[in-house]
Coordinates of C-alpha atoms and ligand atoms in Angstrom, one line a residue:
M61 CA 0.0 0.0 0.0
E62 CA 1.3 3.4 -0.8
R63 CA 1.6 5.8 2.1
S64 CA 1.9 9.5 1.9
A65 CA 4.0 10.6 4.9
V66 CA 3.0 13.5 7.1
S67 CA 6.1 15.7 7.8
T68 CA 7.4 17.4 10.9
D69 CA 10.7 18.4 12.2
F70 CA 11.1 15.9 15.1
P71 CA 14.5 14.4 15.5
P72 CA 14.6 10.5 15.4
F73 CA 13.3 9.0 18.6
A74 CA 15.9 8.3 21.3
N75 CA 15.3 7.3 24.9
E76 CA 15.6 10.0 27.5
P77 CA 18.9 9.4 29.4
F78 CA 18.7 8.6 33.1
T79 CA 20.2 11.2 35.5
D80 CA 23.7 10.5 36.8
F81 CA 23.4 11.1 40.5
S82 CA 27.2 10.6 41.0
Q83 CA 27.4 14.1 39.5
K84 CA 27.3 16.6 42.4
E85 CA 25.2 19.0 40.4
N86 CA 22.5 16.4 39.8
E87 CA 22.5 15.4 43.4
D88 CA 22.2 19.0 44.5
R89 CA 19.3 19.6 42.1
Y90 CA 17.4 16.5 43.4
R91 CA 17.9 17.6 47.1
A92 CA 16.7 21.1 46.2
A93 CA 13.6 19.7 44.5
L94 CA 12.9 17.5 47.5
G95 CA 13.2 20.7 49.6
E96 CA 10.8 22.5 47.3
V97 CA 8.2 19.6 47.7
D98 CA 8.7 19.7 51.5
E99 CA 8.2 23.5 51.6
K100 CA 4.9 23.0 49.8
V101 CA 3.9 20.3 52.2
K102 CA 4.7 22.6 55.2
S103 CA 2.8 25.5 53.8
K104 CA -0.1 23.2 52.8
A105 CA 0.3 24.2 49.1
L106 CA 0.2 20.6 47.7
Y107 CA -3.2 19.5 46.5
A108 CA -5.1 17.9 43.6
A109 CA -8.5 18.9 42.2
P110 CA -10.8 18.0 39.4
V111 CA -10.0 20.1 36.2
I112 CA -12.6 20.5 33.6
G113 CA -12.3 23.1 30.8
W114 CA -9.0 24.1 32.4
R115 CA -10.9 25.2 35.5
E116 CA -10.1 23.8 38.9
L117 CA -13.2 22.6 40.8
E118 CA -13.8 22.0 44.4
G119 CA -15.1 18.4 43.9
Q120 CA -17.6 16.5 46.1
E121 CA -15.4 15.5 49.1
R122 CA -11.9 15.9 50.6
G123 CA -9.4 13.3 51.1
T124 CA -5.7 13.5 52.0
R125 CA -2.5 11.7 50.9
R126 CA -0.2 10.6 53.6
D127 CA 3.6 10.3 53.1
P128 CA 4.3 6.6 52.9
S129 CA 7.8 7.1 54.3
R130 CA 6.6 9.1 57.3
S131 CA 3.0 8.0 57.9
S132 CA 2.3 10.8 60.4
V133 CA 2.9 13.5 57.7
T134 CA 0.0 14.6 55.4
L135 CA 1.4 15.6 52.0
G136 CA -1.7 17.3 50.6
V137 CA -5.4 17.5 50.1
I138 CA -7.3 15.7 47.3
K139 CA -10.5 17.4 46.2
K140 CA -12.3 14.3 44.9
A141 CA -14.5 14.3 41.9
G142 CA -17.9 12.5 42.0
T143 CA -20.4 11.5 39.4
K144 CA -21.4 15.1 39.0
E145 CA -18.0 16.0 37.6
V146 CA -18.0 12.9 35.4
T147 CA -21.2 14.1 33.8
Q148 CA -19.8 17.6 33.4
A149 CA -16.5 16.4 31.9
L150 CA -18.3 14.2 29.4
E151 CA -20.5 17.1 28.3
V152 CA -17.5 19.4 27.8
L153 CA -15.5 16.7 25.9
E154 CA -18.4 15.8 23.7
K155 CA -18.5 19.4 22.5
G156 CA -14.7 19.4 22.1
R157 CA -14.4 16.1 20.1
D158 CA -14.8 17.5 16.7
G159 CA -12.4 20.4 17.1
W160 CA -9.6 18.1 18.4
E161 CA -10.3 15.4 15.8
F162 CA -10.0 17.9 13.0
T163 CA -6.9 19.7 14.4
S164 CA -4.1 18.7 12.1
P165 CA -2.2 15.6 13.1
E166 CA 1.1 17.6 13.0
E167 CA -0.3 20.2 15.4
R168 CA -1.5 17.4 17.8
A169 CA 1.8 15.7 17.6
R170 CA 3.7 19.0 18.3
I171 CA 1.5 19.6 21.4
I172 CA 2.2 16.1 22.8
Y173 CA 5.9 16.4 21.9
R174 CA 6.0 19.7 23.8
A175 CA 4.5 18.0 26.8
G176 CA 7.6 15.7 26.8
E177 CA 9.8 18.8 26.7
I178 CA 8.0 20.3 29.6
I179 CA 8.5 17.1 31.6
E180 CA 12.2 17.2 30.7
R181 CA 12.4 20.8 32.0
D182 CA 10.7 19.9 35.3
K183 CA 12.3 16.6 35.7
F184 CA 13.8 17.1 39.2
Y185 CA 10.6 18.5 40.7
L186 CA 8.5 15.7 39.3
S187 CA 10.9 13.0 40.4
A188 CA 11.0 14.5 43.9
L189 CA 7.2 14.6 44.1
I190 CA 7.2 10.9 43.1
T191 CA 9.7 10.1 45.8
R192 CA 7.5 11.7 48.3
E193 CA 4.0 10.6 47.2
V194 CA 4.7 6.9 46.3
G195 CA 8.1 6.4 48.0
K196 CA 10.3 5.7 44.9
S197 CA 14.0 5.8 45.3
W198 CA 15.8 8.6 43.3
A199 CA 16.8 6.3 40.4
E200 CA 13.3 4.7 40.2
A201 CA 11.6 8.1 40.2
D202 CA 14.0 9.5 37.6
A203 CA 13.3 6.4 35.4
D204 CA 9.5 7.0 35.8
V205 CA 9.9 10.6 34.6
A206 CA 12.3 9.6 31.7
E207 CA 9.7 7.1 30.6
A208 CA 7.0 9.8 30.6
V209 CA 9.2 11.9 28.3
D210 CA 9.7 8.9 26.0
F211 CA 6.0 8.2 25.8
C212 CA 5.2 11.8 24.7
K213 CA 8.0 11.9 22.1
Y214 CA 7.6 8.3 20.8
Y215 CA 3.8 8.5 20.4
A216 CA 4.0 12.0 18.8
I217 CA 6.4 10.6 16.1
E218 CA 4.5 7.3 15.7
S219 CA 1.1 9.1 15.3
L220 CA 2.3 10.8 12.1
K221 CA 3.0 7.4 10.5
H222 CA -0.7 6.6 10.4
A223 CA -2.1 10.1 10.0
A224 CA -2.4 10.4 6.2
P225 CA -4.8 8.2 4.2
I226 CA -3.1 5.2 2.5
K227 CA -3.8 4.4 -1.1
T228 CA -4.7 0.7 -1.3
M229 CA -4.7 -0.8 -4.8
E230 CA -4.4 0.9 -8.2
V231 CA -7.5 -0.1 -10.2
S232 CA -8.5 1.8 -13.3
G233 CA -11.7 3.9 -12.7
E234 CA -11.5 3.6 -8.9
D235 CA -9.8 5.4 -6.1
N236 CA -9.3 3.5 -2.9
H237 CA -8.1 4.9 0.4
Y238 CA -7.6 3.4 3.8
L239 CA -7.5 5.7 6.8
Y240 CA -7.9 5.9 10.6
Q241 CA -10.2 7.9 12.7
P242 CA -10.2 8.5 16.5
R243 CA -12.7 6.6 18.6
G244 CA -14.1 9.5 20.6
I245 CA -14.1 9.9 24.3
V246 CA -11.5 7.8 26.0
A247 CA -11.5 7.1 29.8
V248 CA -8.0 6.6 31.2
I249 CA -7.9 4.7 34.5
A250 CA -4.5 4.5 36.0
P251 CA -2.5 2.7 38.7
W252 CA -0.1 4.4 41.2
N253 CA 3.1 2.4 40.7
F254 CA 4.3 4.4 37.7
P255 CA 2.4 7.5 38.7
L256 CA 3.7 9.7 36.0
A257 CA 4.7 7.5 33.1
I258 CA 1.7 5.2 32.9
P259 CA -1.2 7.7 33.3
L260 CA 0.5 10.1 31.0
G261 CA 1.5 7.5 28.4
M262 CA -2.1 6.2 28.2
T263 CA -3.5 9.8 28.0
V264 CA -1.2 11.1 25.4
A265 CA -1.7 8.0 23.2
A266 CA -5.4 8.8 23.3
L267 CA -4.9 12.5 22.6
V268 CA -2.3 12.3 19.9
T269 CA -4.5 10.0 17.8
G270 CA -7.3 12.6 17.9
N271 CA -9.4 11.3 20.8
V272 CA -10.5 13.4 23.8
A273 CA -9.5 12.0 27.2
I274 CA -10.6 11.9 30.8
L275 CA -7.8 10.9 33.2
K276 CA -8.7 9.3 36.5
P277 CA -5.5 8.8 38.5
A278 CA -5.1 6.2 41.3
E279 CA -6.1 7.5 44.7
Q280 CA -2.6 7.0 46.0
S281 CA -1.0 9.2 43.3
S282 CA -3.4 12.1 42.6
L283 CA -0.8 14.8 43.5
I284 CA 1.4 13.6 40.7
G285 CA -1.7 13.1 38.5
F286 CA -2.5 16.7 39.0
E287 CA 0.9 17.6 37.5
I288 CA -0.1 15.8 34.3
S289 CA -3.1 18.1 34.0
R290 CA -0.8 21.2 34.4
I291 CA 1.7 19.8 31.8
L292 CA -1.0 19.1 29.2
Q293 CA -2.5 22.6 29.7
E294 CA 0.9 24.2 29.3
A295 CA 1.7 22.1 26.2
G296 CA -1.4 23.5 24.5
V297 CA -4.0 20.7 24.7
P298 CA -7.4 22.6 24.2
S299 CA -9.6 23.0 27.3
D300 CA -12.3 20.8 25.8
A301 CA -10.1 17.9 24.8
F302 CA -8.9 16.8 28.3
A303 CA -10.3 16.5 31.8
F304 CA -8.7 15.4 35.1
L305 CA -10.9 13.7 37.6
P306 CA -9.2 12.5 40.8
G307 CA -11.5 10.3 42.9
D308 CA -12.5 6.9 44.0
G309 CA -12.3 4.0 41.5
E310 CA -15.7 2.7 42.7
V311 CA -17.3 6.1 42.0
V312 CA -15.4 8.0 39.2
G313 CA -14.0 4.9 37.6
E314 CA -17.3 3.0 37.6
A315 CA -19.2 6.0 36.3
L316 CA -16.7 6.3 33.4
V317 CA -16.8 2.6 32.6
Q318 CA -20.6 2.6 32.5
S319 CA -21.1 5.8 30.7
P320 CA -22.7 5.4 27.2
K321 CA -20.6 8.4 26.0
V322 CA -17.3 6.7 26.6
A323 CA -16.0 5.0 23.4
A324 CA -12.9 3.4 24.8
I325 CA -11.4 2.6 28.2
V326 CA -7.7 2.3 28.7
F327 CA -6.9 0.7 32.0
T328 CA -3.7 -0.4 33.8
G329 CA -4.1 -2.0 37.2
S330 CA -5.0 -5.2 39.0
R331 CA -6.5 -8.3 37.4
D332 CA -9.8 -8.3 39.2
V333 CA -10.6 -4.6 38.6
G334 CA -9.6 -5.0 35.0
L335 CA -11.7 -8.1 34.5
N336 CA -14.7 -6.3 36.0
I337 CA -14.2 -3.4 33.7
I338 CA -14.2 -5.7 30.7
R339 CA -17.4 -7.3 32.0
K340 CA -19.2 -4.1 32.8
S341 CA -18.2 -2.3 29.6
S342 CA -19.7 -5.1 27.5
T343 CA -23.2 -4.1 28.7
V344 CA -24.7 -1.7 26.2
Q345 CA -26.3 1.3 28.0
E346 CA -29.2 3.3 26.8
G347 CA -28.1 5.9 24.3
Q348 CA -24.8 4.1 23.7
E349 CA -23.6 4.4 20.1
S350 CA -20.6 2.2 19.9
I351 CA -19.2 -1.0 21.3
K352 CA -16.6 0.0 23.9
R353 CA -13.0 -0.8 23.1
V354 CA -11.2 -1.9 26.3
I355 CA -7.4 -1.8 26.6
C356 CA -6.4 -3.6 29.7
E357 CA -2.9 -4.1 31.1
L358 CA -3.0 -6.2 34.3
G359 CA -0.8 -8.0 36.8
G360 CA 2.0 -10.7 36.6
K361 CA 3.5 -13.5 38.5
N362 CA 6.9 -13.4 36.8
A363 CA 9.5 -16.1 36.9
I364 CA 13.2 -16.2 36.4
I365 CA 14.8 -19.5 35.4
V366 CA 18.4 -20.2 36.5
D367 CA 20.0 -22.9 34.4
D368 CA 22.6 -25.2 36.0
N369 CA 25.3 -23.7 33.7
A370 CA 24.4 -20.0 34.5
D371 CA 26.7 -17.3 35.9
L372 CA 25.2 -17.5 39.4
D373 CA 26.6 -14.2 40.6
K374 CA 25.0 -12.4 37.7
A375 CA 21.7 -14.4 38.2
A376 CA 21.6 -13.5 41.9
R377 CA 22.1 -9.8 41.2
G378 CA 19.5 -9.9 38.5
I379 CA 17.0 -11.6 40.7
V380 CA 17.5 -9.2 43.6
Q381 CA 17.2 -6.2 41.3
S382 CA 14.1 -7.6 39.6
A383 CA 12.4 -8.7 42.9
F384 CA 13.2 -5.8 45.2
G385 CA 13.5 -2.7 43.0
F386 CA 10.7 -0.4 44.2
G387 CA 9.9 -3.0 46.8
G388 CA 8.6 -5.4 44.2
Q389 CA 5.7 -3.0 43.3
K390 CA 6.2 -3.4 39.6
C391 CA 3.9 -5.5 37.4
S392 CA 7.2 -6.8 35.8
A393 CA 8.8 -7.7 39.2
C394 CA 10.3 -11.2 39.7
S395 CA 8.4 -13.2 42.3
R396 CA 9.2 -16.8 41.3
V397 CA 12.7 -18.3 40.9
I398 CA 13.1 -21.7 39.3
V399 CA 16.5 -23.3 39.5
V400 CA 17.8 -26.3 37.6
G401 CA 19.4 -29.2 39.4
G402 CA 22.7 -28.7 41.2
A403 CA 22.6 -24.9 40.8
Y404 CA 19.9 -24.6 43.5
E405 CA 21.9 -24.5 46.7
P406 CA 24.8 -22.4 45.4
L407 CA 22.3 -19.9 43.9
L408 CA 20.4 -19.7 47.2
E409 CA 23.6 -18.9 49.0
K410 CA 24.4 -16.1 46.6
L411 CA 20.9 -14.8 46.7
K412 CA 21.1 -14.6 50.5
E413 CA 24.4 -12.7 50.2
V414 CA 23.1 -10.2 47.6
A415 CA 19.8 -9.7 49.4
S416 CA 21.6 -8.9 52.6
S417 CA 23.0 -5.7 50.9
V418 CA 19.4 -4.5 50.3
V419 CA 18.7 -1.3 52.4
V420 CA 15.1 -0.4 53.1
G421 CA 14.5 3.1 54.3
N422 CA 13.2 6.6 53.6
P423 CA 13.9 7.2 49.9
I424 CA 14.9 10.8 50.4
D425 CA 18.2 9.2 51.2
N426 CA 19.7 8.2 47.9
S427 CA 21.6 5.2 49.4
V428 CA 18.4 3.1 50.1
T429 CA 17.5 0.2 47.8
Y430 CA 13.8 0.8 48.2
G431 CA 11.4 2.8 50.3
P432 CA 8.0 2.1 51.8
V433 CA 5.2 0.3 50.1
V434 CA 2.4 2.6 48.9
D435 CA 0.1 2.7 51.9
E436 CA -1.0 0.9 55.1
A437 CA -3.5 -1.3 53.3
A438 CA -0.7 -2.6 51.0
R439 CA 1.7 -3.1 53.9
A440 CA -0.9 -5.0 55.9
K441 CA -1.8 -7.3 53.0
I442 CA 1.8 -8.1 52.1
M443 CA 2.7 -8.8 55.8
E444 CA -0.3 -11.0 56.1
T445 CA 0.7 -12.9 52.9
I446 CA 4.2 -13.4 54.4
S447 CA 2.9 -14.6 57.7
Q448 CA 0.5 -17.1 56.0
A449 CA 3.3 -18.5 53.9
E450 CA 5.5 -18.8 56.9
Q451 CA 3.0 -21.3 58.4
S452 CA 3.9 -23.9 55.8
E453 CA 7.0 -22.7 53.8
K454 CA 10.6 -22.2 54.7
I455 CA 12.2 -18.7 54.9
L456 CA 15.5 -18.4 53.1
F457 CA 16.1 -14.8 53.9
E458 CA 14.2 -12.0 55.8
G459 CA 15.8 -8.5 55.9
T460 CA 15.0 -5.6 58.2
A461 CA 12.8 -2.5 57.6
P462 CA 12.1 0.7 59.6
Q463 CA 8.9 0.9 61.7
D464 CA 7.8 4.5 61.2
G465 CA 6.3 4.2 57.7
Y466 CA 4.8 1.5 55.5
Y467 CA 7.9 -0.5 55.2
V468 CA 8.2 -4.2 54.4
P469 CA 11.4 -6.2 54.7
P470 CA 12.8 -8.2 51.7
T471 CA 11.7 -11.8 52.1
I472 CA 12.7 -14.9 50.2
F473 CA 11.1 -18.3 50.6
R474 CA 12.7 -21.6 49.5
D475 CA 11.4 -25.1 48.4
V476 CA 8.0 -23.5 47.9
D477 CA 4.9 -25.7 47.3
P478 CA 3.6 -24.7 43.8
T479 CA 0.0 -24.5 45.1
N480 CA 0.9 -22.0 47.8
P481 CA -0.5 -18.5 47.1
V482 CA 3.0 -17.2 47.6
W483 CA 3.8 -19.1 44.3
T484 CA 0.5 -18.5 42.5
E485 CA -0.8 -15.0 43.4
E486 CA 0.6 -11.6 42.6
I487 CA 1.8 -10.1 45.9
F488 CA 3.0 -6.7 44.6
G489 CA 5.6 -6.5 47.4
P490 CA 9.3 -7.5 48.1
V491 CA 8.6 -11.2 48.3
V492 CA 10.1 -13.9 46.2
A493 CA 9.7 -17.7 46.2
C494 CA 12.2 -20.3 45.0
M495 CA 11.9 -23.8 43.7
Q496 CA 14.2 -26.5 42.4
V497 CA 13.5 -28.5 39.2
R498 CA 15.2 -31.5 37.5
D499 CA 16.0 -30.0 34.1
F500 CA 15.4 -27.0 31.8
D501 CA 12.3 -28.5 30.2
E502 CA 10.7 -28.8 33.6
A503 CA 11.8 -25.3 34.4
L504 CA 10.0 -24.0 31.3
A505 CA 6.8 -26.0 32.1
V506 CA 6.7 -24.7 35.7
A507 CA 7.4 -21.1 34.6
N508 CA 4.5 -21.3 32.1
R509 CA 2.1 -22.8 34.6
S510 CA 0.6 -19.5 35.6
Q511 CA -2.5 -17.6 34.6
Y512 CA -0.3 -14.6 34.0
A513 CA 2.1 -14.0 31.1
L514 CA 3.8 -10.7 31.6
T515 CA 7.6 -10.8 32.0
G516 CA 10.0 -13.7 32.4
G517 CA 13.8 -14.2 32.5
V518 CA 16.4 -16.9 31.9
F519 CA 20.0 -17.0 33.1
S520 CA 21.9 -19.7 31.1
S521 CA 25.1 -20.1 29.2
S522 CA 23.6 -22.7 26.9
R523 CA 22.7 -21.4 23.4
E524 CA 20.3 -24.3 23.0
N525 CA 18.4 -23.6 26.2
L526 CA 18.3 -19.8 25.5
D527 CA 16.8 -20.6 22.0
K528 CA 14.4 -23.0 23.6
A529 CA 13.2 -20.3 26.0
R530 CA 12.8 -17.9 23.1
A531 CA 10.3 -20.3 21.5
R532 CA 8.7 -21.8 24.6
F533 CA 8.8 -19.4 27.5
K534 CA 5.4 -17.7 26.8
V535 CA 5.5 -14.2 28.3
G536 CA 5.0 -10.8 26.8
N537 CA 8.5 -9.6 27.7
L538 CA 11.3 -12.2 27.9
Y539 CA 14.7 -11.2 29.1
L540 CA 17.8 -13.4 28.7
N541 CA 20.8 -13.1 31.0
R542 CA 19.6 -9.7 32.6
K543 CA 17.0 -8.4 35.0
I544 CA 13.4 -8.6 34.0
T545 CA 12.3 -5.0 34.9
G546 CA 13.0 -1.7 33.3
A547 CA 11.5 -2.0 29.8
L548 CA 12.3 1.1 27.7
V549 CA 9.9 2.8 25.3
G550 CA 10.6 1.8 21.7
R551 CA 13.2 -0.7 22.7
Q552 CA 11.2 -3.2 24.8
P553 CA 7.5 -2.5 24.0
F554 CA 5.8 -3.6 27.2
G555 CA 2.7 -5.7 28.0
G556 CA 1.5 -9.3 28.5
F557 CA -1.2 -11.7 27.5
K558 CA -3.2 -14.5 29.3
L559 CA -4.7 -12.8 32.4
S560 CA -1.9 -10.2 32.2
G561 CA -3.8 -8.2 29.6
V562 CA -5.1 -8.0 26.1
G563 CA -1.7 -8.1 24.4
S564 CA -1.2 -4.5 23.7
K565 CA 2.4 -3.2 23.9
A566 CA 2.8 0.2 25.5
G567 CA 5.7 2.0 23.9
G568 CA 5.5 -0.1 20.7
K569 CA 4.5 0.5 17.2
D570 CA 1.1 -1.2 17.4
Y571 CA -0.1 0.6 20.6
L572 CA -1.7 3.6 18.9
F573 CA -3.9 1.5 16.6
Q574 CA -6.0 0.6 19.6
F575 CA -7.1 4.2 19.9
L576 CA -8.1 4.3 16.2
E577 CA -10.8 2.8 14.0
P578 CA -9.9 2.0 10.4
R579 CA -12.1 3.1 7.5
T580 CA -12.0 2.5 3.7
I581 CA -13.2 5.1 1.2
T582 CA -13.8 4.2 -2.5
E583 CA -14.6 6.7 -5.2
S584 CA -15.7 5.7 -8.7
L585 CA -13.9 7.9 -11.1
Ligands
NAD851 P1 -6.0 -1.2 41.0 O1 -6.7 -2.2 40.1 O2 -6.3 -1.3 42.5 O3 -6.4 0.3 40.6 C1 -6.1 0.8 39.3 C2 -7.1 1.9 39.0 O4 -8.4 1.3 38.9 C3 -7.2 3.0 40.1 O5 -7.2 4.2 39.4 C4 -8.4 2.7 40.8 O6 -9.0 3.8 41.4 C5 -9.3 2.2 39.7 N1 -10.5 1.4 40.1 C6 -10.6 0.7 41.3 N2 -11.8 0.1 41.3 C7 -12.5 0.4 40.2 C8 -13.7 0.2 39.6 N3 -14.6 -0.6 40.3 N4 -14.0 0.7 38.4 C9 -13.2 1.4 37.7 N5 -12.0 1.7 38.2 C10 -11.6 1.3 39.4 O7 -4.4 -1.3 40.8 P2 -3.2 -0.6 41.5 O8 -3.1 -1.1 42.9 O9 -3.4 0.9 41.3 O10 -2.0 -1.0 40.6 C11 -1.3 -2.2 40.9 C12 -1.7 -3.3 39.8 O11 -1.5 -2.8 38.5 C13 -0.9 -4.6 39.9 O12 -1.8 -5.7 39.8 C14 0.1 -4.4 38.8 O13 0.6 -5.7 38.3 C15 -0.8 -3.7 37.8 N6 0.0 -3.0 36.8 C16 0.1 -3.6 35.5 C17 0.9 -3.0 34.5 C18 1.1 -3.5 33.2 O14 1.6 -2.8 32.3 N7 0.6 -4.7 32.9 C19 1.6 -1.8 34.9 C20 1.5 -1.3 36.2 C21 0.7 -1.9 37.1

């Protein structure tokens, strides 16, 4: 098919580099940004509010966000939207749909690219706010911000590849074109664990393809979510193309999912909430004009296989990084370790050794490995899972953690029964379970025996086994001889299948198509 390209002056896409904190200047800037956030906390200047038509609203009720690292400190007030704001936002966006759809694709792409540049400019402040609101270490917060920049730039560039109609076949007397149109109003329902990158990535994907979007951030990360609204306004997104609605999932999320005016829902979060959204959005409401498109990216129970010929030092480091980075609160985190034959005991020894260097503490200190988990409910649930597992399973390693925030120590179980929830259920905390198997084939069978298929890894020095894993280890993102977290936009498009999601790949070339409907136009000449 012949394609007529749409031109802009964007440079070729390259990933945003991570900040080098060994440079004194960068360290100073991060500390200054943390100080700026703390000043705002002290003067009660941090808050989030619903934004419709670029006007901040008071919302229906007030909530607060506590600092997960210091649970006695309140970071800010959340003015929560309710169903009234959902109705209002939908009315405004419905009026704005046409204007944004028929804004030129180049202009839309420029606005979204600019959003990326604004994030780059404000990088230190945004990272510091992430460190405070969800407890990410400096490096993890910086990576979150870098990914947000990448999503804006990558999707802006990608969107132009499908912006112009494509001529299909040359047939005498007939002109055939294939083109894409936006779906309409997109509801974006986001998690807190990548509080900038994920909500922003989903939102700009919807916007850059000509849809209008309502963002509902997670309750735990509304302060950062509010920054997304500010960034998009400054970038030049029109007032009737975007709305920001912080609020409860059961209220704002439900109302968006059930609204007949919403054409597509893009959700990242837990399995059960995602499956419920799929179920509810399949019921056609009165006045509904289209079948809702649901894009769902859900959880994982990710395994790393260690072969009996693997470099065990490298494997132990890779497992610890994958399991305990951000306290295991990544959908990509490693939570199962499957070790082949005689490598089991030596690997466990090395795991213990590497895990004992993990430091848990307040992430304003750049030397900690990870900070608190996101809130008291998460802490209580993870601690309960650990104590239940302790009844029947053996602990290999349990670290220490401070008491004055929502901290959980790194915990490793050994010889785990594969029916135990610690082996089968997503825990979303710093907990990993190990098991020994006879050979590599059994390792692959055990790894694949999960309802999830998100990430997976293999440490091996056997070319034959690495190739076998390429073919038979069925996960969305497979990593060989490296950690299994830290996918980069464009380089490792990210997302799973089975109950890990619908197979879409964020940061990949197919992602934007999900926000578009294809059309064919034929003219007889
Ligand atoms: P969650 O499912 O609890 O919440 C996600 C969002 O859904 C929040 O905004 C929440 O308010 C909203 N919500 C809750 N109930 C709702 C309802 N009834 N209707 C509509 N919306 C509702 O998930 P979380 O705790 O924020 O995030 C952690 C989960 O996200 C983990 O399972 C993790 O694996 C998954 N995750 C997956 C990916 C991926 O790319 N596959 C990435 C990040 C996180």
